[in-house]
mmCIF file of C-alpha atoms and ligand atoms in Angstrom:
data_model
loop_
_atom_site.group_PDB
_atom_site.id
_atom_site.type_symbol
_atom_site.label_atom_id
_atom_site.label_comp_id
_atom_site.label_asym_id
_atom_site.label_seq_id
_atom_site.Cartn_x
_atom_site.Cartn_y
_atom_site.Cartn_z
ATOM 1 C CA MET A 193 18.948 32.273 -0.343
ATOM 2 C CA LYS A 194 16.247 34.501 -2.463
ATOM 3 C CA LEU A 195 13.357 36.236 -0.600
ATOM 4 C CA THR A 196 10.449 36.107 -3.157
ATOM 5 C CA GLY A 197 7.586 34.162 -2.908
ATOM 6 C CA LEU A 198 8.465 34.365 0.368
ATOM 7 C CA LYS A 199 6.104 36.584 1.983
ATOM 8 C CA HIS A 200 3.771 34.370 2.820
ATOM 9 C CA MET A 201 5.993 32.359 5.087
ATOM 10 C CA GLU A 202 7.158 33.178 8.605
ATOM 11 C CA ASN A 203 10.887 33.227 10.034
ATOM 12 C CA ILE A 204 11.532 29.960 11.834
ATOM 13 C CA GLN A 205 13.827 32.572 13.339
ATOM 14 C CA ASP A 206 11.347 35.375 14.734
ATOM 15 C CA TYR A 207 10.278 32.434 17.144
ATOM 16 C CA THR A 208 11.068 31.493 21.106
ATOM 17 C CA ARG A 209 11.594 27.652 22.259
ATOM 18 C CA GLU A 210 8.101 28.219 23.268
ATOM 19 C CA GLU A 211 6.558 29.699 21.090
ATOM 20 C CA LEU A 212 7.572 26.736 18.843
ATOM 21 C CA VAL A 213 6.718 24.512 21.401
ATOM 22 C CA LYS A 214 3.326 25.912 20.942
ATOM 23 C CA TRP A 215 3.036 26.039 17.337
ATOM 24 C CA LEU A 216 4.067 22.194 16.990
ATOM 25 C CA GLU A 217 2.015 21.504 19.470
ATOM 26 C CA ASP A 218 -0.950 22.672 16.910
ATOM 27 C CA LYS A 219 0.640 20.551 14.846
ATOM 28 C CA GLY A 220 -0.011 17.581 16.599
ATOM 29 C CA VAL A 221 4.347 17.629 17.638
ATOM 30 C CA ARG A 222 5.159 16.629 20.145
ATOM 31 C CA SER A 223 7.356 19.594 22.023
ATOM 32 C CA PHE A 224 10.679 17.809 22.524
ATOM 33 C CA ARG A 225 10.717 18.531 18.475
ATOM 34 C CA ALA A 226 11.419 21.934 19.318
ATOM 35 C CA GLY A 227 14.755 21.608 20.904
ATOM 36 C CA GLN A 228 15.814 19.385 18.060
ATOM 37 C CA ILE A 229 14.478 22.788 15.491
ATOM 38 C CA PHE A 230 16.890 25.141 17.702
ATOM 39 C CA LYS A 231 19.850 22.891 17.874
ATOM 40 C CA TRP A 232 20.199 22.690 14.404
ATOM 41 C CA ILE A 233 19.245 26.225 14.167
ATOM 42 C CA TYR A 234 21.850 27.503 16.620
ATOM 43 C CA LEU A 235 24.484 24.919 17.331
ATOM 44 C CA LYS A 236 24.443 23.474 14.515
ATOM 45 C CA GLN A 237 24.333 26.380 12.255
ATOM 46 C CA ALA A 238 21.951 24.072 10.033
ATOM 47 C CA SER A 239 21.493 26.781 6.149
ATOM 48 C CA CYS A 240 18.076 24.849 5.837
ATOM 49 C CA PHE A 241 16.065 22.518 7.169
ATOM 50 C CA ASP A 242 16.680 19.736 4.696
ATOM 51 C CA GLU A 243 19.889 19.498 7.115
ATOM 52 C CA MET A 244 18.187 18.979 9.798
ATOM 53 C CA THR A 245 18.890 14.729 9.523
ATOM 54 C CA ASP A 246 16.858 13.822 12.900
ATOM 55 C CA LEU A 247 13.710 15.148 11.695
ATOM 56 C CA GLY A 248 12.024 12.829 9.031
ATOM 57 C CA LYS A 249 11.790 14.109 6.206
ATOM 58 C CA GLU A 250 7.422 15.139 6.822
ATOM 59 C CA MET A 251 8.290 16.778 9.350
ATOM 60 C CA ARG A 252 10.953 19.092 7.699
ATOM 61 C CA THR A 253 8.697 19.517 4.945
ATOM 62 C CA LEU A 254 5.782 20.742 7.431
ATOM 63 C CA LEU A 255 8.303 22.883 8.856
ATOM 64 C CA SER A 256 9.848 24.570 4.807
ATOM 65 C CA GLU A 257 6.192 24.614 4.063
ATOM 66 C CA HIS A 258 5.622 27.028 6.761
ATOM 67 C CA PHE A 259 8.731 28.880 7.444
ATOM 68 C CA TYR A 260 12.338 30.200 6.197
ATOM 69 C CA LEU A 261 15.732 29.816 7.131
ATOM 70 C CA HIS A 262 18.044 32.707 5.984
ATOM 71 C CA ARG A 263 21.087 34.244 7.437
ATOM 72 C CA LEU A 264 21.092 38.258 7.021
ATOM 73 C CA ASP A 265 22.308 39.609 3.652
ATOM 74 C CA LEU A 266 25.875 40.855 4.537
ATOM 75 C CA GLU A 267 26.217 43.576 2.065
ATOM 76 C CA ASP A 268 29.197 44.901 2.860
ATOM 77 C CA LYS A 269 32.547 44.045 5.876
ATOM 78 C CA GLN A 270 34.742 46.782 6.719
ATOM 79 C CA VAL A 271 38.378 44.931 9.225
ATOM 80 C CA SER A 272 39.896 48.197 10.853
ATOM 81 C CA SER A 273 44.022 48.183 11.869
ATOM 82 C CA ASP A 274 43.270 46.216 15.228
ATOM 83 C CA ALA A 275 41.503 43.398 13.875
ATOM 84 C CA THR A 276 38.071 44.973 14.446
ATOM 85 C CA GLU A 277 35.005 43.895 12.355
ATOM 86 C CA LYS A 278 32.261 45.614 11.265
ATOM 87 C CA PHE A 279 29.711 43.846 8.794
ATOM 88 C CA LEU A 280 27.078 46.153 7.123
ATOM 89 C CA PHE A 281 23.966 43.701 6.178
ATOM 90 C CA ARG A 282 21.176 45.063 3.771
ATOM 91 C CA LEU A 283 17.061 44.234 5.711
ATOM 92 C CA ASN A 284 14.736 42.293 3.514
ATOM 93 C CA ASP A 285 13.100 45.445 3.190
ATOM 94 C CA GLY A 286 16.362 48.116 2.302
ATOM 95 C CA HIS A 287 16.623 49.321 5.430
ATOM 96 C CA HIS A 288 19.872 48.731 6.709
ATOM 97 C CA ILE A 289 22.067 47.912 10.053
ATOM 98 C CA GLU A 290 25.572 46.930 11.670
ATOM 99 C CA SER A 291 27.505 45.065 14.314
ATOM 100 C CA VAL A 292 30.745 44.774 14.815
ATOM 101 C CA LEU A 293 32.662 41.924 15.477
ATOM 102 C CA ILE A 294 35.337 42.885 18.128
ATOM 103 C CA PRO A 295 38.530 40.399 19.341
ATOM 104 C CA GLU A 296 39.473 40.521 22.684
ATOM 105 C CA LYS A 297 42.306 38.076 24.585
ATOM 106 C CA ASP A 298 41.056 34.997 24.361
ATOM 107 C CA HIS A 299 37.093 35.231 23.222
ATOM 108 C CA PHE A 300 35.571 37.542 20.844
ATOM 109 C CA THR A 301 32.350 40.393 21.655
ATOM 110 C CA LEU A 302 29.587 41.342 19.706
ATOM 111 C CA CYS A 303 27.973 44.675 19.532
ATOM 112 C CA VAL A 304 24.439 44.445 18.188
ATOM 113 C CA SER A 305 21.854 46.697 16.988
ATOM 114 C CA THR A 306 18.230 46.418 18.292
ATOM 115 C CA GLN A 307 16.790 49.110 15.329
ATOM 116 C CA VAL A 308 17.301 50.521 12.331
ATOM 117 C CA GLY A 309 18.212 54.259 13.416
ATOM 118 C CA CYS A 310 17.425 55.777 17.399
ATOM 119 C CA ALA A 311 14.551 58.374 18.735
ATOM 120 C CA MET A 312 16.526 58.906 21.233
ATOM 121 C CA ALA A 313 18.220 62.280 19.422
ATOM 122 C CA CYS A 314 21.237 62.182 21.152
ATOM 123 C CA LYS A 315 23.020 65.167 20.249
ATOM 124 C CA PHE A 316 26.936 63.756 20.093
ATOM 125 C CA CYS A 317 25.337 60.431 18.236
ATOM 126 C CA LEU A 318 25.316 59.376 14.754
ATOM 127 C CA THR A 319 23.059 57.337 14.912
ATOM 128 C CA ALA A 320 20.239 60.025 16.099
ATOM 129 C CA ARG A 321 21.371 61.705 12.497
ATOM 130 C CA GLY A 322 18.798 60.078 10.736
ATOM 131 C CA GLY A 323 16.025 59.411 13.294
ATOM 132 C CA MET A 324 14.147 56.417 13.766
ATOM 133 C CA LYS A 325 13.156 54.026 10.771
ATOM 134 C CA ARG A 326 11.821 50.905 12.626
ATOM 135 C CA ASN A 327 12.158 48.138 15.694
ATOM 136 C CA LEU A 328 14.129 45.211 14.404
ATOM 137 C CA SER A 329 12.532 42.485 14.649
ATOM 138 C CA VAL A 330 13.208 38.983 16.979
ATOM 139 C CA ALA A 331 14.776 37.352 14.186
ATOM 140 C CA GLU A 332 16.987 40.230 12.565
ATOM 141 C CA ILE A 333 18.388 40.943 16.452
ATOM 142 C CA ILE A 334 18.887 37.165 17.032
ATOM 143 C CA GLY A 335 20.492 37.070 13.445
ATOM 144 C CA GLN A 336 23.147 39.100 13.902
ATOM 145 C CA VAL A 337 24.910 36.670 16.720
ATOM 146 C CA ARG A 338 24.046 33.981 13.783
ATOM 147 C CA ASP A 339 25.659 34.880 11.511
ATOM 148 C CA ALA A 340 28.723 36.800 13.126
ATOM 149 C CA ARG A 341 29.199 32.882 14.495
ATOM 150 C CA PHE A 342 28.415 31.371 11.765
ATOM 151 C CA TYR A 343 31.857 32.935 10.355
ATOM 152 C CA LEU A 344 33.642 32.898 12.787
ATOM 153 C CA LEU A 345 32.989 28.328 11.544
ATOM 154 C CA GLN A 346 34.200 29.733 8.185
ATOM 155 C CA LYS A 347 36.655 31.264 9.711
ATOM 156 C CA ASN A 348 37.662 28.101 11.578
ATOM 157 C CA ILE A 349 37.258 29.711 15.089
ATOM 158 C CA GLU A 350 35.367 27.811 17.333
ATOM 159 C CA PRO A 351 32.244 29.539 17.245
ATOM 160 C CA LEU A 352 31.917 29.673 21.504
ATOM 161 C CA GLN A 353 34.311 31.473 21.129
ATOM 162 C CA LEU A 354 31.906 33.928 20.698
ATOM 163 C CA SER A 355 31.199 35.103 24.224
ATOM 164 C CA ASN A 356 29.820 38.398 25.116
ATOM 165 C CA ILE A 357 27.336 40.306 23.545
ATOM 166 C CA VAL A 358 26.766 44.258 24.002
ATOM 167 C CA PHE A 359 23.307 45.924 22.758
ATOM 168 C CA MET A 360 25.258 48.326 22.103
ATOM 169 C CA GLY A 361 25.089 48.965 18.199
ATOM 170 C CA MET A 362 22.498 50.935 16.636
ATOM 171 C CA GLY A 363 19.040 51.602 18.275
ATOM 172 C CA GLU A 364 17.975 52.124 22.438
ATOM 173 C CA PRO A 365 16.975 48.133 23.176
ATOM 174 C CA LEU A 366 14.479 49.233 25.657
ATOM 175 C CA ALA A 367 12.547 51.397 23.479
ATOM 176 C CA ASN A 368 12.097 47.542 21.304
ATOM 177 C CA TYR A 369 11.905 45.848 24.399
ATOM 178 C CA ASP A 370 9.422 42.649 23.512
ATOM 179 C CA ASN A 371 11.528 41.979 20.393
ATOM 180 C CA LEU A 372 15.018 42.283 22.793
ATOM 181 C CA ILE A 373 13.394 40.158 25.852
ATOM 182 C CA LYS A 374 12.645 36.898 23.089
ATOM 183 C CA ALA A 375 15.994 37.509 21.738
ATOM 184 C CA LEU A 376 17.833 37.507 24.593
ATOM 185 C CA GLU A 377 15.836 34.166 25.553
ATOM 186 C CA ILE A 378 17.291 32.649 22.558
ATOM 187 C CA ILE A 379 20.488 34.228 23.056
ATOM 188 C CA MET A 380 20.782 32.734 27.045
ATOM 189 C CA ASP A 381 18.951 29.348 25.942
ATOM 190 C CA THR A 382 21.854 27.444 28.132
ATOM 191 C CA ASP A 383 20.414 24.015 26.283
ATOM 192 C CA TYR A 384 19.091 25.051 22.647
ATOM 193 C CA GLY A 385 19.695 28.151 22.063
ATOM 194 C CA MET A 386 22.967 30.127 22.235
ATOM 195 C CA LYS A 387 24.500 29.611 25.611
ATOM 196 C CA PHE A 388 25.617 32.933 26.210
ATOM 197 C CA ALA A 389 25.848 33.352 30.167
ATOM 198 C CA ALA A 390 23.956 36.157 31.131
ATOM 199 C CA ARG A 391 27.331 37.748 32.652
ATOM 200 C CA ARG A 392 28.126 38.223 29.451
ATOM 201 C CA VAL A 393 25.601 40.198 27.751
ATOM 202 C CA THR A 394 25.153 43.785 28.240
ATOM 203 C CA VAL A 395 22.987 45.470 27.502
ATOM 204 C CA SER A 396 23.173 50.024 27.449
ATOM 205 C CA THR A 397 20.274 51.933 27.949
ATOM 206 C CA SER A 398 19.647 55.657 27.263
ATOM 207 C CA GLY A 399 18.342 55.784 30.125
ATOM 208 C CA LEU A 400 14.314 54.581 29.954
ATOM 209 C CA VAL A 401 13.621 54.209 33.133
ATOM 210 C CA PRO A 402 10.136 52.308 33.112
ATOM 211 C CA LYS A 403 11.455 49.567 31.209
ATOM 212 C CA ILE A 404 15.311 49.106 33.215
ATOM 213 C CA ALA A 405 13.045 48.228 36.619
ATOM 214 C CA GLN A 406 11.568 45.765 33.981
ATOM 215 C CA LEU A 407 14.764 44.607 32.868
ATOM 216 C CA GLY A 408 15.658 43.858 35.650
ATOM 217 C CA LEU A 409 12.591 41.652 37.031
ATOM 218 C CA ASP A 410 12.585 39.949 33.434
ATOM 219 C CA THR A 411 16.582 39.198 33.310
ATOM 220 C CA ASP A 412 20.070 38.599 34.702
ATOM 221 C CA VAL A 413 21.816 40.278 31.763
ATOM 222 C CA ASN A 414 23.680 43.496 32.798
ATOM 223 C CA LEU A 415 23.196 46.796 32.335
ATOM 224 C CA ALA A 416 25.071 49.615 31.321
ATOM 225 C CA VAL A 417 23.427 53.136 31.433
ATOM 226 C CA SER A 418 24.559 56.345 29.365
ATOM 227 C CA LEU A 419 24.800 59.031 32.013
ATOM 228 C CA ASN A 420 27.347 61.150 29.952
ATOM 229 C CA ALA A 421 27.009 64.340 32.575
ATOM 230 C CA THR A 422 26.614 65.115 35.986
ATOM 231 C CA ASP A 423 24.299 67.934 35.979
ATOM 232 C CA ASP A 424 20.279 67.951 34.054
ATOM 233 C CA LYS A 425 20.833 71.034 32.503
ATOM 234 C CA THR A 426 24.101 69.726 30.843
ATOM 235 C CA ARG A 427 22.317 66.147 29.708
ATOM 236 C CA SER A 428 19.616 67.543 28.997
ATOM 237 C CA ALA A 429 20.930 69.283 26.098
ATOM 238 C CA LEU A 430 23.262 66.499 25.097
ATOM 239 C CA MET A 431 20.651 63.497 25.561
ATOM 240 C CA PRO A 432 16.632 64.664 24.678
ATOM 241 C CA ILE A 433 15.603 61.496 26.958
ATOM 242 C CA ASN A 434 17.083 63.845 30.260
ATOM 243 C CA ASN A 435 13.928 65.391 29.621
ATOM 244 C CA THR A 436 11.303 63.343 30.982
ATOM 245 C CA TYR A 437 13.865 60.983 33.365
ATOM 246 C CA PRO A 438 15.834 63.231 34.691
ATOM 247 C CA ILE A 439 19.387 62.175 36.662
ATOM 248 C CA SER A 440 17.426 62.031 40.198
ATOM 249 C CA VAL A 441 14.819 59.906 38.526
ATOM 250 C CA LEU A 442 17.533 58.277 37.142
ATOM 251 C CA LEU A 443 20.146 56.672 38.692
ATOM 252 C CA ASP A 444 16.894 55.836 41.743
ATOM 253 C CA ALA A 445 15.191 53.394 39.366
ATOM 254 C CA CYS A 446 19.598 51.867 38.632
ATOM 255 C CA LYS A 447 19.953 51.908 42.411
ATOM 256 C CA LYS A 448 16.534 49.503 42.625
ATOM 257 C CA PHE A 449 17.313 47.690 39.906
ATOM 258 C CA THR A 450 17.891 44.083 41.082
ATOM 259 C CA MET A 451 20.773 42.288 40.170
ATOM 260 C CA LYS A 452 22.713 39.626 42.000
ATOM 261 C CA PRO A 453 25.271 40.473 44.688
ATOM 262 C CA ARG A 454 28.697 41.326 42.978
ATOM 263 C CA ASN A 455 26.970 42.918 39.656
ATOM 264 C CA LYS A 456 28.075 46.284 38.736
ATOM 265 C CA ILE A 457 26.013 48.479 36.887
ATOM 266 C CA THR A 458 28.678 50.034 34.336
ATOM 267 C CA PHE A 459 27.882 53.628 33.579
ATOM 268 C CA GLU A 460 29.026 55.221 29.815
ATOM 269 C CA TYR A 461 30.343 58.621 30.190
ATOM 270 C CA ILE A 462 31.340 59.904 26.688
ATOM 271 C CA LEU A 463 34.005 62.650 27.050
ATOM 272 C CA ILE A 464 33.828 65.820 25.650
ATOM 273 C CA LYS A 465 36.278 68.429 26.254
ATOM 274 C CA GLY A 466 34.824 71.685 27.086
ATOM 275 C CA ILE A 467 31.097 70.195 28.141
ATOM 276 C CA ASN A 468 31.716 67.540 31.123
ATOM 277 C CA ASP A 469 35.313 66.512 30.855
ATOM 278 C CA SER A 470 35.721 69.208 34.009
ATOM 279 C CA LYS A 471 37.370 68.392 37.556
ATOM 280 C CA GLN A 472 34.189 69.533 39.434
ATOM 281 C CA ASP A 473 32.637 67.394 36.601
ATOM 282 C CA ALA A 474 34.343 63.866 37.918
ATOM 283 C CA LEU A 475 33.875 64.837 41.671
ATOM 284 C CA ARG A 476 29.458 65.524 41.139
ATOM 285 C CA LEU A 477 29.877 61.770 39.274
ATOM 286 C CA VAL A 478 31.401 60.534 42.660
ATOM 287 C CA THR A 479 29.162 61.603 44.642
ATOM 288 C CA LEU A 480 25.890 60.924 42.919
ATOM 289 C CA LEU A 481 27.620 57.194 42.028
ATOM 290 C CA SER A 482 28.655 56.777 45.874
ATOM 291 C CA PRO A 483 25.141 55.182 46.859
ATOM 292 C CA ILE A 484 25.271 52.984 44.074
ATOM 293 C CA ARG A 485 27.091 49.418 42.920
ATOM 294 C CA ALA A 486 28.600 51.123 39.908
ATOM 295 C CA LYS A 487 31.953 51.039 37.839
ATOM 296 C CA VAL A 488 32.428 53.605 35.344
ATOM 297 C CA ASN A 489 33.504 53.171 31.434
ATOM 298 C CA LEU A 490 35.046 56.459 29.978
ATOM 299 C CA ILE A 491 34.573 56.839 26.228
ATOM 300 C CA PRO A 492 36.440 59.440 25.319
ATOM 301 C CA PHE A 493 34.518 61.309 22.541
ATOM 302 C CA ASN A 494 34.723 59.561 18.940
ATOM 303 C CA GLU A 495 34.894 63.103 16.478
ATOM 304 C CA HIS A 496 32.239 62.188 13.484
ATOM 305 C CA GLU A 497 31.985 64.594 11.029
ATOM 306 C CA GLY A 498 29.454 67.337 11.178
ATOM 307 C CA SER A 499 29.883 67.502 14.800
ATOM 308 C CA ASP A 500 31.281 69.957 16.865
ATOM 309 C CA PHE A 501 31.410 68.724 19.590
ATOM 310 C CA GLN A 502 35.898 67.814 20.343
ATOM 311 C CA ARG A 503 37.673 64.931 21.914
ATOM 312 C CA PRO A 504 39.312 66.008 25.195
ATOM 313 C CA GLU A 505 43.590 66.090 25.734
ATOM 314 C CA PRO A 506 44.702 62.977 26.571
ATOM 315 C CA LYS A 507 45.816 65.258 29.901
ATOM 316 C CA GLN A 508 42.563 65.879 31.008
ATOM 317 C CA ILE A 509 41.001 62.113 29.986
ATOM 318 C CA LEU A 510 43.753 60.364 32.187
ATOM 319 C CA ALA A 511 43.418 63.668 35.224
ATOM 320 C CA PHE A 512 39.046 62.524 35.462
ATOM 321 C CA LEU A 513 40.002 58.724 35.707
ATOM 322 C CA GLN A 514 42.342 59.628 38.623
ATOM 323 C CA ILE A 515 39.547 61.240 40.660
ATOM 324 C CA LEU A 516 37.280 59.098 40.377
ATOM 325 C CA LEU A 517 40.191 56.196 40.911
ATOM 326 C CA ASP A 518 41.455 58.180 43.771
ATOM 327 C CA ARG A 519 38.231 57.732 45.358
ATOM 328 C CA ASP A 520 37.712 54.380 44.794
ATOM 329 C CA MET A 521 35.582 54.108 42.085
ATOM 330 C CA THR A 522 35.290 51.382 40.172
ATOM 331 C CA ALA A 523 36.541 53.913 36.720
ATOM 332 C CA MET A 524 38.316 52.526 33.640
ATOM 333 C CA THR A 525 38.594 54.268 29.852
ATOM 334 C CA ARG A 526 37.209 52.332 27.361
ATOM 335 C CA LYS A 527 39.786 51.827 24.079
ATOM 336 C CA SER A 528 37.987 53.344 20.923
ATOM 337 C CA LYS A 529 38.011 49.580 19.036
ATOM 338 C CA GLY A 530 37.423 49.667 15.163
ATOM 339 C CA ASP A 531 37.616 53.669 15.208
ATOM 340 C CA ASP A 532 39.473 53.902 11.858
ATOM 341 C CA ILE A 533 36.182 51.984 10.060
ATOM 342 C CA SER A 534 33.556 53.576 11.711
ATOM 343 C CA ALA A 535 32.821 50.608 14.315
ATOM 344 C CA ALA A 536 33.547 52.683 17.929
ATOM 345 C CA CYS A 537 30.810 53.897 20.203
ATOM 346 C CA GLY A 538 28.469 56.385 18.426
ATOM 347 C CA GLN A 539 29.561 56.121 15.180
ATOM 348 C CA LEU A 540 26.794 53.482 13.314
ATOM 349 C CA LYS A 541 24.866 54.762 10.807
ATOM 350 C CA ALA A 542 24.452 52.073 8.309
ATOM 351 C CA LYS A 543 23.321 53.883 5.966
ATOM 352 C CA LEU A 544 20.869 55.882 6.962
ATOM 353 C CA GLU A 545 20.928 58.982 4.899
ATOM 354 C CA THR A 546 19.596 56.925 2.439
ATOM 355 C CA PRO A 547 17.454 53.927 3.515
HETATM 356 N N1 SAH B 88 20.970 53.746 23.376
HETATM 357 C C1 SAH B 88 21.497 52.493 23.813
HETATM 358 C C2 SAH B 88 23.315 51.680 23.291
HETATM 359 C C3 SAH B 88 24.087 52.965 22.538
HETATM 360 S S1 SAH B 88 25.784 52.385 22.876
HETATM 361 C C4 SAH B 88 22.943 53.611 24.994
HETATM 362 O O1 SAH B 88 22.670 54.922 24.518
HETATM 363 O O2 SAH B 88 23.309 53.375 25.790
HETATM 364 C C5 SAH B 88 26.376 52.938 22.777
HETATM 365 C C6 SAH B 88 27.091 53.546 23.823
HETATM 366 O O3 SAH B 88 28.001 55.218 22.378
HETATM 367 C C7 SAH B 88 26.571 55.029 24.297
HETATM 368 O O4 SAH B 88 26.943 54.800 25.389
HETATM 369 C C8 SAH B 88 26.328 56.620 23.842
HETATM 370 O O5 SAH B 88 26.688 57.638 25.120
HETATM 371 C C9 SAH B 88 28.148 56.436 23.145
HETATM 372 N N2 SAH B 88 28.795 57.815 22.409
HETATM 373 C C10 SAH B 88 27.369 57.951 21.548
HETATM 374 N N3 SAH B 88 28.006 58.670 20.436
HETATM 375 C C11 SAH B 88 29.107 58.391 20.915
HETATM 376 C C12 SAH B 88 30.450 59.209 19.820
HETATM 377 N N4 SAH B 88 30.399 60.116 19.550
HETATM 378 N N5 SAH B 88 31.681 58.529 20.667
HETATM 379 C C13 SAH B 88 31.771 58.514 21.471
HETATM 380 N N6 SAH B 88 30.419 57.505 22.714
HETATM 381 C C14 SAH B 88 29.736 57.708 21.567
#
């Protein structure tokens, strides 16, 4: 659908159900209609208001006079040798974002972006290179999920098989907090929305401490924290956010994070050769995380052009993991999926240099 001439209209996917109820009530329409509309958009994958046959002509006209309903503009799609797929979307203002669809044994996981670019400036991450452009709207966040399910539907795969979402794409989710929360509301709306279970949704942060507590109060989603180093000197050199919220402050926020009794916080730890991969690092990591209900996800550094960092030898990676396991930590090495199409952790850049 071409969007020229629609500037005065609103994207209906920017609305949470509660907001739509309000809008409808203002127009004298009963609130249950919002649920019907949501089902059409998010469960039945409607492409336009005219498909919403149980709404009545007048209602559909009212909607199409105020809102538009469209899919993201898929500019390119790449498929990895491991079947991971990367989508490149062109946004209305010409910016680009990427999402990654990862097939697992019996379901799919979608890695979702929350910003065009990123302001966190982590030294190892390709997304950081182009700097921060802007936050994604609710519709742009939600659109990635709805469109990925539509894509599965077209391939004759049950859309609900896309059951897991990780906010680990481009951007810092907690820096786009309000839109993230609204998007989560739609994603986890079990009656009318996308029906994702909270335990299947993970929000990853580089460590925006004030928002971590807030996230725990506002939602039940899983928290992942990109720790990546065990001392402040190293972490600050890799991740400037550590100058504002050093490790002790970050871990304190994690300790206080409200979650269900059996849940754990995932700590992502990139292994970079000679920087944070020593035996001492592994031991310090155990000490740091011992007071926290934690699991560790080791991510061997994904090399990319223009970065001097290297991935440690497999032997070194295994030795690091073994130290954690020997001390009864829940830990694993994350298998990098889609690295041959630059879809792995830290490799998303979506034409950031040519907006
Ligand atoms: N900004 C959020 C969401 C992005 S998640 C966050 O930092 O958590 C992306 C994950 O990939 C983070 O854990 C990050 O530490 C990791 N990562 C970034 N660049 C990487 C690279 N080159 N190799 C491996 N992991 C990388």
